[in-house]
Amino acid sequence: MSLYSEKVMEHFRNPKNVGTIENADGIGEVGNAKCGDIMKIYLKIENNIVSDVKFETFGCGSAIASSSMATELIMGKPLGEVLQLTNKAVTEALGGLPAHKLHCSVLAEEAIRAAVKDYYDKNGIEYDHSQFPDCPCCEEHE
């Protein structure tokens, strides 16, 4: 039995939405010091909907696959739905990840949240700070 699902291998070998977006509306970058993975998500937003999304990931196959799948899951979605994306949904869409690689799906969720928050901040859009619980700047406002 393989350690990784066919879906994980597919998104690792042929990742979707790789690259950058010039003049992105929102950019989120997160990293995990323990494993060394770094993810950067770029969003283009039109009428509150993700019209384009790209990623750059430096990391293992699970990190690349998680980034790729997460971008697929949010493309064309309104920001309200984008913020509901969980690491569990990314993992399930990939057909599972080994327990020691679940942090990769967490990074994908966090990078997307950071990109949405960046979009809100750049555009002066009010938001519920509890939607960004891991953001140190949001904790200051609570």
PDB file of C-alpha atoms in Angstrom:
ATOM      1  CA  MET A   1       0.000   0.000   0.000  1.00  0.00           C
ATOM      2  CA  SER A   2       1.265   3.443  -0.943  1.00  0.00           C
ATOM      3  CA  LEU A   3       1.839   6.094   1.702  1.00  0.00           C
ATOM      4  CA  TYR A   4       0.073   8.650  -0.521  1.00  0.00           C
ATOM      5  CA  SER A   5      -3.233   8.518  -2.395  1.00  0.00           C
ATOM      6  CA  GLU A   6      -3.373   8.760  -6.180  1.00  0.00           C
ATOM      7  CA  LYS A   7      -4.874  12.247  -5.788  1.00  0.00           C
ATOM      8  CA  VAL A   8      -1.922  13.433  -3.679  1.00  0.00           C
ATOM      9  CA  MET A   9       0.512  12.061  -6.248  1.00  0.00           C
ATOM     10  CA  GLU A  10      -1.434  13.663  -9.108  1.00  0.00           C
ATOM     11  CA  HIS A  11      -1.356  17.113  -7.458  1.00  0.00           C
ATOM     12  CA  PHE A  12       2.320  16.687  -6.550  1.00  0.00           C
ATOM     13  CA  ARG A  13       3.403  15.622 -10.050  1.00  0.00           C
ATOM     14  CA  ASN A  14       1.081  18.024 -11.911  1.00  0.00           C
ATOM     15  CA  PRO A  15       0.146  20.819  -9.524  1.00  0.00           C
ATOM     16  CA  LYS A  16      -2.612  23.184 -10.577  1.00  0.00           C
ATOM     17  CA  ASN A  17      -2.412  26.991 -10.355  1.00  0.00           C
ATOM     18  CA  VAL A  18       1.340  27.268  -9.791  1.00  0.00           C
ATOM     19  CA  GLY A  19       2.837  30.720 -10.118  1.00  0.00           C
ATOM     20  CA  THR A  20       2.235  34.297  -9.101  1.00  0.00           C
ATOM     21  CA  ILE A  21      -0.377  36.926  -9.889  1.00  0.00           C
ATOM     22  CA  GLU A  22       0.972  40.342 -10.723  1.00  0.00           C
ATOM     23  CA  ASN A  23      -0.883  43.009  -8.743  1.00  0.00           C
ATOM     24  CA  ALA A  24      -2.673  40.348  -6.674  1.00  0.00           C
ATOM     25  CA  ASP A  25      -5.564  41.630  -4.590  1.00  0.00           C
ATOM     26  CA  GLY A  26      -4.496  39.506  -1.638  1.00  0.00           C
ATOM     27  CA  ILE A  27      -1.296  37.647  -0.767  1.00  0.00           C
ATOM     28  CA  GLY A  28      -0.853  35.247   2.116  1.00  0.00           C
ATOM     29  CA  GLU A  29       2.432  33.684   3.141  1.00  0.00           C
ATOM     30  CA  VAL A  30       2.855  31.161   5.929  1.00  0.00           C
ATOM     31  CA  GLY A  31       5.524  28.747   6.995  1.00  0.00           C
ATOM     32  CA  ASN A  32       6.238  25.935   9.372  1.00  0.00           C
ATOM     33  CA  ALA A  33       9.650  26.292  11.018  1.00  0.00           C
ATOM     34  CA  LYS A  34       9.643  22.660  12.158  1.00  0.00           C
ATOM     35  CA  CYS A  35       9.401  21.138   8.666  1.00  0.00           C
ATOM     36  CA  GLY A  36      10.615  24.085   6.580  1.00  0.00           C
ATOM     37  CA  ASP A  37       7.535  24.284   4.330  1.00  0.00           C
ATOM     38  CA  ILE A  38       6.613  27.754   3.055  1.00  0.00           C
ATOM     39  CA  MET A  39       3.407  28.558   1.133  1.00  0.00           C
ATOM     40  CA  LYS A  40       2.447  31.749  -0.630  1.00  0.00           C
ATOM     41  CA  ILE A  41      -1.069  32.200  -2.039  1.00  0.00           C
ATOM     42  CA  TYR A  42      -2.039  34.952  -4.494  1.00  0.00           C
ATOM     43  CA  LEU A  43      -5.690  35.947  -4.973  1.00  0.00           C
ATOM     44  CA  LYS A  44      -7.447  37.982  -7.641  1.00  0.00           C
ATOM     45  CA  ILE A  45     -10.894  39.048  -6.414  1.00  0.00           C
ATOM     46  CA  GLU A  46     -13.732  40.333  -8.594  1.00  0.00           C
ATOM     47  CA  ASN A  47     -17.142  41.132  -7.103  1.00  0.00           C
ATOM     48  CA  ASN A  48     -16.199  39.313  -3.879  1.00  0.00           C
ATOM     49  CA  ILE A  49     -15.381  36.111  -5.833  1.00  0.00           C
ATOM     50  CA  VAL A  50     -11.989  34.470  -6.354  1.00  0.00           C
ATOM     51  CA  SER A  51     -11.465  34.952 -10.083  1.00  0.00           C
ATOM     52  CA  ASP A  52      -7.879  33.662 -10.041  1.00  0.00           C
ATOM     53  CA  VAL A  53      -5.598  31.990  -7.527  1.00  0.00           C
ATOM     54  CA  LYS A  54      -1.961  30.927  -7.755  1.00  0.00           C
ATOM     55  CA  PHE A  55       0.551  29.505  -5.332  1.00  0.00           C
ATOM     56  CA  GLU A  56       4.246  29.116  -4.729  1.00  0.00           C
ATOM     57  CA  THR A  57       5.257  26.422  -2.277  1.00  0.00           C
ATOM     58  CA  PHE A  58       8.667  25.439  -1.072  1.00  0.00           C
ATOM     59  CA  GLY A  59       8.259  22.106   0.630  1.00  0.00           C
ATOM     60  CA  CYS A  60       7.525  18.439   0.452  1.00  0.00           C
ATOM     61  CA  GLY A  61       5.142  16.655  -1.897  1.00  0.00           C
ATOM     62  CA  SER A  62       2.300  16.869   0.626  1.00  0.00           C
ATOM     63  CA  ALA A  63       2.744  20.639   0.914  1.00  0.00           C
ATOM     64  CA  ILE A  64       2.681  21.064  -2.871  1.00  0.00           C
ATOM     65  CA  ALA A  65      -0.352  18.773  -3.221  1.00  0.00           C
ATOM     66  CA  SER A  66      -2.186  20.582  -0.396  1.00  0.00           C
ATOM     67  CA  SER A  67      -1.508  23.978  -2.003  1.00  0.00           C
ATOM     68  CA  SER A  68      -2.658  22.754  -5.402  1.00  0.00           C
ATOM     69  CA  MET A  69      -5.852  21.170  -4.063  1.00  0.00           C
ATOM     70  CA  ALA A  70      -6.687  24.181  -1.898  1.00  0.00           C
ATOM     71  CA  THR A  71      -6.466  26.499  -4.903  1.00  0.00           C
ATOM     72  CA  GLU A  72      -8.776  24.196  -6.858  1.00  0.00           C
ATOM     73  CA  LEU A  73     -11.283  24.199  -3.985  1.00  0.00           C
ATOM     74  CA  ILE A  74     -11.525  28.005  -3.759  1.00  0.00           C
ATOM     75  CA  MET A  75     -11.426  28.977  -7.447  1.00  0.00           C
ATOM     76  CA  GLY A  76     -14.648  30.750  -8.424  1.00  0.00           C
ATOM     77  CA  LYS A  77     -15.964  30.826  -4.841  1.00  0.00           C
ATOM     78  CA  PRO A  78     -17.228  33.854  -2.909  1.00  0.00           C
ATOM     79  CA  LEU A  79     -14.943  34.958  -0.069  1.00  0.00           C
ATOM     80  CA  GLY A  80     -17.487  33.825   2.538  1.00  0.00           C
ATOM     81  CA  GLU A  81     -17.109  30.257   1.277  1.00  0.00           C
ATOM     82  CA  VAL A  82     -13.348  30.597   0.883  1.00  0.00           C
ATOM     83  CA  LEU A  83     -13.054  31.414   4.590  1.00  0.00           C
ATOM     84  CA  GLN A  84     -14.953  28.219   5.424  1.00  0.00           C
ATOM     85  CA  LEU A  85     -12.308  26.031   3.767  1.00  0.00           C
ATOM     86  CA  THR A  86     -10.713  23.799   6.382  1.00  0.00           C
ATOM     87  CA  ASN A  87      -7.575  21.731   6.397  1.00  0.00           C
ATOM     88  CA  LYS A  88      -9.870  18.716   6.839  1.00  0.00           C
ATOM     89  CA  ALA A  89     -11.629  19.535   3.544  1.00  0.00           C
ATOM     90  CA  VAL A  90      -8.254  19.795   1.778  1.00  0.00           C
ATOM     91  CA  THR A  91      -7.129  16.477   3.262  1.00  0.00           C
ATOM     92  CA  GLU A  92     -10.390  14.756   2.313  1.00  0.00           C
ATOM     93  CA  ALA A  93     -10.243  16.116  -1.251  1.00  0.00           C
ATOM     94  CA  LEU A  94      -6.746  14.648  -1.528  1.00  0.00           C
ATOM     95  CA  GLY A  95      -7.960  11.248  -0.378  1.00  0.00           C
ATOM     96  CA  GLY A  96      -6.124  11.606   2.914  1.00  0.00           C
ATOM     97  CA  LEU A  97      -2.636  12.445   4.109  1.00  0.00           C
ATOM     98  CA  PRO A  98      -0.383  10.529   6.494  1.00  0.00           C
ATOM     99  CA  ALA A  99      -0.766  11.803  10.068  1.00  0.00           C
ATOM    100  CA  HIS A 100       2.737  13.300  10.086  1.00  0.00           C
ATOM    101  CA  LYS A 101       1.857  15.345   6.970  1.00  0.00           C
ATOM    102  CA  LEU A 102      -1.471  16.833   8.112  1.00  0.00           C
ATOM    103  CA  HIS A 103       0.308  20.087   8.967  1.00  0.00           C
ATOM    104  CA  CYS A 104       0.644  20.659   5.204  1.00  0.00           C
ATOM    105  CA  SER A 105      -3.124  20.971   4.811  1.00  0.00           C
ATOM    106  CA  VAL A 106      -3.172  23.304   7.822  1.00  0.00           C
ATOM    107  CA  LEU A 107      -0.624  25.541   6.082  1.00  0.00           C
ATOM    108  CA  ALA A 108      -2.826  25.671   2.972  1.00  0.00           C
ATOM    109  CA  GLU A 109      -5.822  26.781   5.048  1.00  0.00           C
ATOM    110  CA  GLU A 110      -3.722  29.387   6.868  1.00  0.00           C
ATOM    111  CA  ALA A 111      -2.188  30.775   3.668  1.00  0.00           C
ATOM    112  CA  ILE A 112      -5.627  31.242   2.109  1.00  0.00           C
ATOM    113  CA  ARG A 113      -6.951  32.959   5.244  1.00  0.00           C
ATOM    114  CA  ALA A 114      -3.890  35.228   5.285  1.00  0.00           C
ATOM    115  CA  ALA A 115      -4.477  36.168   1.625  1.00  0.00           C
ATOM    116  CA  VAL A 116      -8.145  37.004   2.273  1.00  0.00           C
ATOM    117  CA  LYS A 117      -7.180  39.059   5.325  1.00  0.00           C
ATOM    118  CA  ASP A 118      -4.577  40.888   3.227  1.00  0.00           C
ATOM    119  CA  TYR A 119      -7.283  41.681   0.656  1.00  0.00           C
ATOM    120  CA  TYR A 120      -9.608  43.001   3.380  1.00  0.00           C
ATOM    121  CA  ASP A 121      -6.840  45.106   4.927  1.00  0.00           C
ATOM    122  CA  LYS A 122      -5.686  46.578   1.588  1.00  0.00           C
ATOM    123  CA  ASN A 123      -9.240  47.590   0.735  1.00  0.00           C
ATOM    124  CA  GLY A 124     -10.350  48.797   4.167  1.00  0.00           C
ATOM    125  CA  ILE A 125     -13.057  46.130   4.330  1.00  0.00           C
ATOM    126  CA  GLU A 126     -14.453  45.506   7.793  1.00  0.00           C
ATOM    127  CA  TYR A 127     -14.342  41.899   8.951  1.00  0.00           C
ATOM    128  CA  ASP A 128     -14.921  39.750  11.976  1.00  0.00           C
ATOM    129  CA  HIS A 129     -11.498  39.369  13.598  1.00  0.00           C
ATOM    130  CA  SER A 130     -12.529  35.984  15.012  1.00  0.00           C
ATOM    131  CA  GLN A 131     -12.348  34.652  11.419  1.00  0.00           C
ATOM    132  CA  PHE A 132      -8.578  34.997  11.703  1.00  0.00           C
ATOM    133  CA  PRO A 133      -7.808  33.473  15.110  1.00  0.00           C
ATOM    134  CA  ASP A 134      -4.116  32.831  14.482  1.00  0.00           C
ATOM    135  CA  CYS A 135      -3.373  36.345  13.353  1.00  0.00           C
ATOM    136  CA  PRO A 136      -1.418  38.263  16.026  1.00  0.00           C
ATOM    137  CA  CYS A 137      -2.661  41.627  14.738  1.00  0.00           C
ATOM    138  CA  CYS A 138      -6.288  40.509  15.101  1.00  0.00           C
ATOM    139  CA  GLU A 139      -5.732  39.398  18.677  1.00  0.00           C
ATOM    140  CA  GLU A 140      -4.760  42.997  19.516  1.00  0.00           C
ATOM    141  CA  HIS A 141      -8.270  44.141  18.552  1.00  0.00           C
ATOM    142  CA  GLU A 142     -10.168  41.637  20.672  1.00  0.00           C
TER     143      GLU A 142
END
